Coordinates of N, CA and C in Angstrom, one line a residue:
M1 N 24.2 4.9 -10.7 CA 24.1 3.3 -10.7 C 23.7 3.0 -9.3
R2 N 24.9 3.0 -8.4 CA 25.4 2.8 -7.1 C 23.8 2.8 -6.4
R3 N 23.1 4.3 -6.4 CA 21.8 4.4 -5.9 C 20.7 3.6 -6.0
I4 N 20.5 3.5 -7.4 CA 19.9 2.5 -7.9 C 19.9 0.8 -7.7
L5 N 21.1 0.6 -7.3 CA 21.5 -0.8 -6.9 C 21.0 -1.0 -5.0
A6 N 21.6 -0.2 -4.8 CA 21.2 -0.2 -3.8 C 19.7 0.1 -3.1
S7 N 18.7 0.8 -3.9 CA 17.2 0.8 -4.0 C 16.7 -0.5 -4.1
A8 N 17.2 -1.0 -5.4 CA 16.7 -2.3 -5.1 C 16.5 -3.6 -4.7
L9 N 18.1 -3.5 -4.2 CA 18.4 -4.3 -3.1 C 17.6 -4.1 -1.6
A10 N 17.6 -3.0 -1.8 CA 16.3 -2.5 -0.4 C 15.2 -3.0 -0.7
A11 N 14.2 -2.8 -1.6 CA 13.3 -3.1 -2.3 C 13.4 -5.0 -2.3
L12 N 14.4 -5.6 -2.4 CA 14.2 -6.8 -2.2 C 14.0 -7.9 -0.9
M13 N 14.6 -6.6 0.2 CA 14.8 -7.1 1.1 C 12.7 -7.1 1.9
L14 N 12.2 -6.2 1.2 CA 10.7 -5.3 1.6 C 10.0 -6.5 0.7
S15 N 10.3 -7.1 -0.1 CA 9.4 -8.0 -0.7 C 9.6 -9.4 -0.5
G16 N 10.4 -9.7 0.2 CA 11.1 -10.8 0.8 C 10.6 -11.4 2.5
P17 N 11.1 -12.3 3.1 CA 11.0 -12.7 4.1 C 11.3 -11.4 5.0
A18 N 12.4 -11.1 4.6 CA 12.4 -9.6 5.5 C 11.3 -8.8 5.8
A19 N 10.4 -8.8 4.6 CA 9.4 -7.7 5.1 C 8.7 -7.8 6.2
H20 N 8.4 -8.9 6.6 CA 7.8 -9.2 8.1 C 8.6 -8.3 9.0
A21 N 9.9 -8.0 9.4 CA 11.0 -7.7 10.0 C 10.8 -5.8 9.8
A22 N 10.3 -5.7 8.3 CA 10.1 -4.4 8.0 C 8.9 -3.8 8.3
D23 N 8.3 -4.3 9.7 CA 7.5 -4.0 10.0 C 6.7 -2.3 10.4
G24 N 8.2 -1.5 10.0 CA 8.1 -0.4 10.2 C 7.9 0.3 11.6
A25 N 8.9 0.8 12.3 CA 8.8 1.5 13.4 C 7.7 2.2 13.5
A26 N 6.9 2.6 12.4 CA 5.6 3.8 13.1 C 4.5 2.6 13.0
G27 N 4.8 0.9 12.8 CA 3.8 -0.1 12.8 C 2.9 -0.6 11.8
V28 N 3.2 0.3 10.2 CA 2.9 -0.3 9.3 C 3.3 -1.6 8.7
P29 N 2.7 -2.5 8.8 CA 3.3 -4.0 8.3 C 3.2 -3.7 6.7
I30 N 4.4 -4.4 6.5 CA 4.8 -4.8 4.8 C 4.7 -6.0 4.7
L31 N 3.6 -6.6 4.2 CA 3.5 -8.0 3.9 C 3.8 -8.4 2.6
E32 N 4.0 -10.0 1.9 CA 4.1 -10.4 1.4 C 2.8 -10.7 0.7
A33 N 1.8 -10.1 -0.2 CA 0.5 -10.6 -1.1 C 0.6 -12.3 -1.3
G34 N 1.2 -13.1 -1.5 CA 0.8 -14.3 -2.0 C 0.7 -15.0 -0.5
N35 N 1.0 -14.4 0.9 CA 0.7 -15.0 2.2 C -0.4 -14.3 2.5
H36 N -1.3 -13.8 2.1 CA -2.5 -13.4 2.4 C -4.1 -12.8 1.4
E37 N -4.8 -12.5 2.0 CA -6.0 -12.4 1.2 C -6.6 -11.6 1.3
L38 N -7.1 -10.5 0.4 CA -8.1 -9.4 0.7 C -8.9 -9.3 1.9
S39 N -9.5 -10.3 2.1 CA -10.9 -10.4 3.0 C -10.3 -10.4 4.4
E40 N -8.7 -10.5 4.6 CA -8.2 -10.8 6.1 C -8.9 -9.4 6.4
F41 N -8.2 -8.5 5.5 CA -8.6 -6.7 6.1 C -9.4 -6.1 6.2
L42 N -10.7 -6.9 5.4 CA -12.0 -6.2 5.3 C -12.6 -5.6 6.6
W43 N -13.2 -3.9 6.5 CA -13.2 -3.1 7.7 C -12.1 -3.2 9.0
L44 N -10.8 -3.4 8.7 CA -9.9 -3.4 9.5 C -8.9 -2.6 9.1
K45 N -8.1 -2.4 7.7 CA -7.3 -2.0 7.5 C -7.2 -1.6 5.8
R46 N -6.9 -0.5 5.3 CA -7.0 -0.3 4.2 C -5.8 -0.6 3.7
P47 N -5.7 -1.4 2.6 CA -4.4 -2.4 2.0 C -4.3 -1.2 0.5
I48 N -2.9 -1.4 0.4 CA -2.2 -0.8 -0.3 C -1.4 -1.8 -1.2
V49 N -1.9 -2.0 -2.6 CA -0.9 -3.5 -3.0 C 0.0 -2.9 -4.2
V50 N 1.0 -3.6 -4.0 CA 1.8 -3.0 -4.9 C 2.6 -4.2 -5.2
F51 N 2.4 -4.6 -6.8 CA 2.5 -5.4 -7.9 C 3.4 -4.4 -9.1
A52 N 4.8 -5.6 -9.1 CA 5.2 -5.7 -10.2 C 6.2 -7.0 -10.6
D53 N 6.7 -7.0 -11.6 CA 7.2 -8.4 -12.2 C 8.3 -8.8 -11.6
S54 N 9.0 -7.8 -11.0 CA 10.5 -8.1 -10.8 C 10.2 -7.1 -9.6
P55 N 11.4 -7.5 -8.5 CA 11.4 -6.6 -7.3 C 12.8 -5.5 -7.7
A56 N 13.2 -5.8 -9.1 CA 13.9 -4.9 -9.6 C 13.4 -3.5 -10.3
D57 N 12.1 -3.9 -10.5 CA 11.3 -2.6 -11.5 C 11.8 -1.5 -10.6
P58 N 12.4 -0.1 -11.6 CA 12.1 0.9 -10.8 C 11.2 1.4 -10.5
R59 N 9.8 1.2 -11.0 CA 8.6 1.8 -10.4 C 8.2 1.2 -9.0
Y60 N 8.7 -0.2 -8.7 CA 8.7 -0.6 -7.7 C 9.3 -0.4 -6.7
V61 N 10.7 0.0 -7.0 CA 11.6 0.2 -5.9 C 11.1 1.8 -5.8
E62 N 11.1 2.8 -6.5 CA 10.2 3.9 -6.1 C 8.9 4.0 -5.4
Q63 N 8.3 3.1 -5.6 CA 7.2 3.4 -4.6 C 7.2 3.0 -3.1
I64 N 8.1 1.6 -3.1 CA 8.4 1.2 -2.1 C 8.8 2.2 -1.0
N65 N 9.9 3.1 -1.9 CA 10.8 4.0 -1.0 C 9.5 5.1 -0.7
L66 N 9.2 5.9 -1.9 CA 7.9 6.5 -1.0 C 7.0 6.0 0.2
L67 N 6.4 4.6 0.4 CA 5.8 4.8 1.1 C 6.4 4.5 2.3
T68 N 8.0 4.0 2.2 CA 8.3 3.5 3.8 C 8.8 5.0 4.3
E69 N 9.3 6.2 3.7 CA 9.3 7.3 3.8 C 8.3 8.4 4.7
R70 N 6.9 7.9 4.9 CA 6.1 8.1 5.9 C 5.1 7.1 6.1
L71 N 5.4 6.5 6.4 CA 5.0 5.1 7.6 C 4.0 5.9 8.6
D72 N 4.3 6.5 9.1 CA 3.6 7.2 10.3 C 2.3 8.2 10.0
V73 N 2.4 8.7 8.5 CA 1.2 9.4 7.9 C 0.1 8.0 7.4
L74 N 0.9 7.1 7.2 CA -0.1 5.4 6.9 C -0.8 5.2 8.0
E75 N 0.4 5.0 9.0 CA -0.2 4.6 10.0 C -1.7 5.0 10.6
E76 N -1.7 6.4 10.6 CA -2.7 6.9 11.2 C -4.2 6.8 10.9
R77 N -4.0 6.2 9.0 CA -4.6 5.9 8.4 C -5.3 4.4 8.5
D78 N -4.4 3.5 9.0 CA -4.9 1.9 9.2 C -5.1 1.0 7.9
V79 N -3.4 1.3 7.2 CA -3.0 0.9 6.0 C -1.9 0.1 6.6
V80 N -2.0 -1.0 5.7 CA -1.4 -2.1 5.5 C -0.7 -2.0 4.3
I81 N 0.4 -2.0 3.9 CA 1.2 -2.7 2.5 C 1.8 -4.1 2.4
L82 N 0.6 -4.5 0.8 CA 1.2 -5.6 0.5 C 2.2 -5.4 -0.9
T83 N 3.0 -6.4 -1.1 CA 4.0 -6.8 -2.0 C 3.5 -7.9 -2.9
D84 N 3.8 -7.7 -4.3 CA 3.4 -8.9 -4.8 C 4.4 -9.0 -5.9
T85 N 5.9 -9.3 -6.1 CA 6.8 -9.7 -7.1 C 6.9 -10.6 -7.6
D86 N 5.8 -11.6 -7.8 CA 6.4 -12.8 -8.5 C 5.3 -13.4 -9.2
P87 N 5.1 -12.9 -10.7 CA 3.7 -12.9 -11.6 C 3.3 -14.6 -11.5
A88 N 4.5 -15.4 -11.2 CA 4.4 -16.5 -11.7 C 3.9 -17.6 -10.6
A89 N 3.8 -17.1 -9.7 CA 3.1 -17.6 -8.2 C 1.9 -17.7 -8.1
Q90 N 1.3 -16.6 -8.9 CA -0.5 -16.7 -9.3 C -0.9 -16.4 -7.6
S91 N -0.7 -15.0 -7.1 CA -1.4 -15.2 -5.9 C -2.8 -15.1 -5.6
T92 N -3.2 -15.3 -4.7 CA -4.8 -15.1 -4.7 C -4.9 -13.4 -5.2
I93 N -4.2 -12.4 -4.1 CA -4.5 -11.2 -4.4 C -4.5 -10.6 -6.1
R94 N -3.1 -11.5 -6.6 CA -2.5 -10.8 -8.0 C -4.1 -11.7 -8.8
T95 N -4.5 -12.7 -8.8 CA -5.3 -13.2 -9.5 C -7.1 -12.1 -8.9
E96 N -7.1 -12.0 -8.4 CA -8.3 -10.9 -7.9 C -8.3 -9.6 -8.7
L97 N -6.6 -9.0 -8.7 CA -6.7 -7.6 -9.0 C -6.1 -7.6 -10.7
R98 N -5.5 -8.7 -11.2 CA -4.9 -9.0 -12.6 C -4.4 -7.5 -12.9
P99 N -2.8 -7.6 -12.0 CA -2.7 -6.6 -12.6 C -1.5 -6.9 -13.7
R100 N -1.0 -5.9 -15.0 CA 0.1 -5.9 -15.9 C 1.0 -5.2 -15.6
G101 N 2.3 -6.2 -15.6 CA 3.6 -5.0 -14.7 C 3.3 -4.7 -13.9
F102 N 3.8 -3.9 -13.4 CA 3.6 -2.6 -12.2 C 2.7 -2.1 -12.2
M103 N 1.7 -2.2 -11.0 CA 0.6 -1.5 -10.4 C 0.3 -1.2 -9.0
F104 N -0.1 -0.1 -8.7 CA -0.4 0.3 -7.2 C -2.1 0.5 -6.8
V105 N -2.3 -0.2 -5.8 CA -3.7 0.0 -6.0 C -4.1 -0.2 -4.1
L106 N -4.8 0.9 -4.3 CA -5.7 1.2 -2.7 C -7.3 1.1 -2.5
I107 N -7.0 0.1 -1.5 CA -8.2 -0.7 -1.3 C -8.7 0.2 -0.1
A108 N -10.4 0.5 0.4 CA -10.6 1.0 1.1 C -10.8 -0.2 2.0
K109 N -11.5 0.4 3.5 CA -11.6 -0.7 4.6 C -12.8 -1.7 4.1
D110 N -14.0 -0.9 3.3 CA -14.7 -2.1 2.9 C -14.8 -2.7 1.5
G111 N -13.6 -2.5 1.2 CA -13.4 -3.8 0.1 C -13.1 -2.6 -1.4
T112 N -13.5 -1.7 -1.5 CA -13.9 -1.0 -2.7 C -12.5 -0.8 -3.4
K113 N -12.2 -0.9 -4.5 CA -10.7 -0.4 -5.0 C -11.2 0.7 -5.2
V114 N -10.3 1.8 -4.5 CA -10.3 3.2 -4.8 C -9.7 3.9 -5.9
L115 N -8.1 3.2 -6.2 CA -7.1 3.6 -7.2 C -6.7 2.8 -7.6
R116 N -6.5 2.6 -8.8 CA -5.7 2.0 -9.6 C -4.5 2.5 -10.6
K117 N -3.4 2.6 -10.1 CA -2.5 3.3 -10.6 C -1.6 2.5 -11.8
P118 N -0.7 2.8 -12.7 CA 0.1 2.2 -13.4 C 1.7 2.8 -13.2
F119 N 1.8 3.4 -12.5 CA 3.0 4.0 -12.0 C 2.8 4.5 -10.3
P120 N 4.0 5.0 -10.0 CA 3.6 5.3 -8.3 C 3.5 6.4 -7.9
W121 N 3.1 6.4 -6.4 CA 2.4 7.8 -5.7 C 2.3 8.2 -4.8
D122 N 2.8 9.5 -4.7 CA 3.4 9.9 -3.5 C 2.2 9.5 -2.1
V123 N 2.9 9.4 -1.4 CA 2.1 9.2 -0.1 C 1.4 10.8 0.3
R124 N 1.6 12.0 0.2 CA 0.7 13.2 0.2 C -0.8 12.9 -0.6
E125 N -0.5 12.6 -1.8 CA -1.6 12.0 -3.0 C -2.5 11.0 -2.5
I126 N -2.1 9.7 -2.1 CA -2.4 8.7 -1.1 C -3.3 9.0 0.2
T127 N -2.7 9.7 1.0 CA -3.6 10.4 1.8 C -4.4 10.9 1.8
R128 N -4.3 12.0 0.8 CA -5.8 12.9 0.3 C -6.9 12.2 -0.8
S129 N -6.7 10.7 -1.1 CA -7.4 10.0 -1.6 C -8.4 9.4 -0.3
I130 N -7.3 8.4 0.6 CA -8.0 8.1 1.8 C -8.9 8.8 2.9
D131 N -8.3 10.2 2.8 CA -9.3 11.2 3.3 C -10.3 11.8 2.9
K132 N -10.6 11.2 2.0 CA -11.7 11.6 1.1 C -13.0 10.4 1.4
L133 N -12.4 9.6 1.6 CA -13.5 8.3 1.8 C -14.1 8.6 2.8
P134 N -15.3 8.2 2.6 CA -16.5 8.3 4.0 C -16.4 7.8 4.9
L135 N -15.8 6.4 4.9 CA -15.7 6.0 6.3 C -14.4 6.5 6.9
R136 N -13.2 7.0 6.3 CA -12.3 8.1 7.0 C -12.5 9.5 7.7
Q137 N -13.6 9.9 6.8 CA -14.4 11.1 7.4 C -15.3 11.1 8.6
Q138 N -15.7 9.6 8.8 CA -16.6 9.5 9.8 C -15.3 9.1 11.1
E139 N -14.3 8.4 10.9 CA -13.0 8.1 11.7 C -12.9 9.6 12.4
I140 N -12.4 10.4 11.5 CA -12.4 11.9 12.1 C -13.3 12.4 12.4
R141 N -14.7 12.2 11.9 CA -15.2 13.1 13.3 C -15.0 12.5 14.5
D142 N -15.0 11.4 14.6 CA -15.5 10.3 15.9 C -14.2 10.6 16.6
Q143 N -12.7 10.9 15.9 CA -12.0 11.4 17.1 C -11.9 12.9 17.5
R144 N -12.5 13.5 16.9 CA -12.7 14.9 17.0 C -13.7 14.8 18.3
N145 N -14.7 14.3 17.9 CA -15.9 14.1 19.2 C -15.0 13.4 20.6
A146 N -14.1 12.1 20.4 CA -13.8 11.8 21.2 C -12.8 13.0 22.1
L147 N -12.1 14.0 21.8 CA -11.2 14.7 22.5 C -11.7 16.0 23.4
P148 N -11.7 15.9 24.7 CA -12.2 16.7 25.6 C -12.2 18.2 25.0

């Protein structure tokens, strides 16, 4: 029970003002979705949006924990994490993606909604999905060609 409460507290911190301080040592920002629009990230970042009706939702807590454990591999793939745990606020992103309860959404750099899952997803599965995207394939080729 203590571990669940600690995880819920961590999730509250990540979904609140402390989220900006949690930009991660690896450089992957964790931001409140209510302060942003998806168009800000077009062609620059791959947004991962995590919705829940409460920051205490166990699925939300698990998803945030999974993401924060592997920020380094997410940074390599130009990911930004957006959280929204306040359905009453009706943020622009919430209105656009229309989640019901917990929802995980992966969006490509071109704005395509790649994944919509009603349950937490492991970073390994997320990165596999990202690595199959055409733009990511091009980024990998460009990195290989840039090496001496």
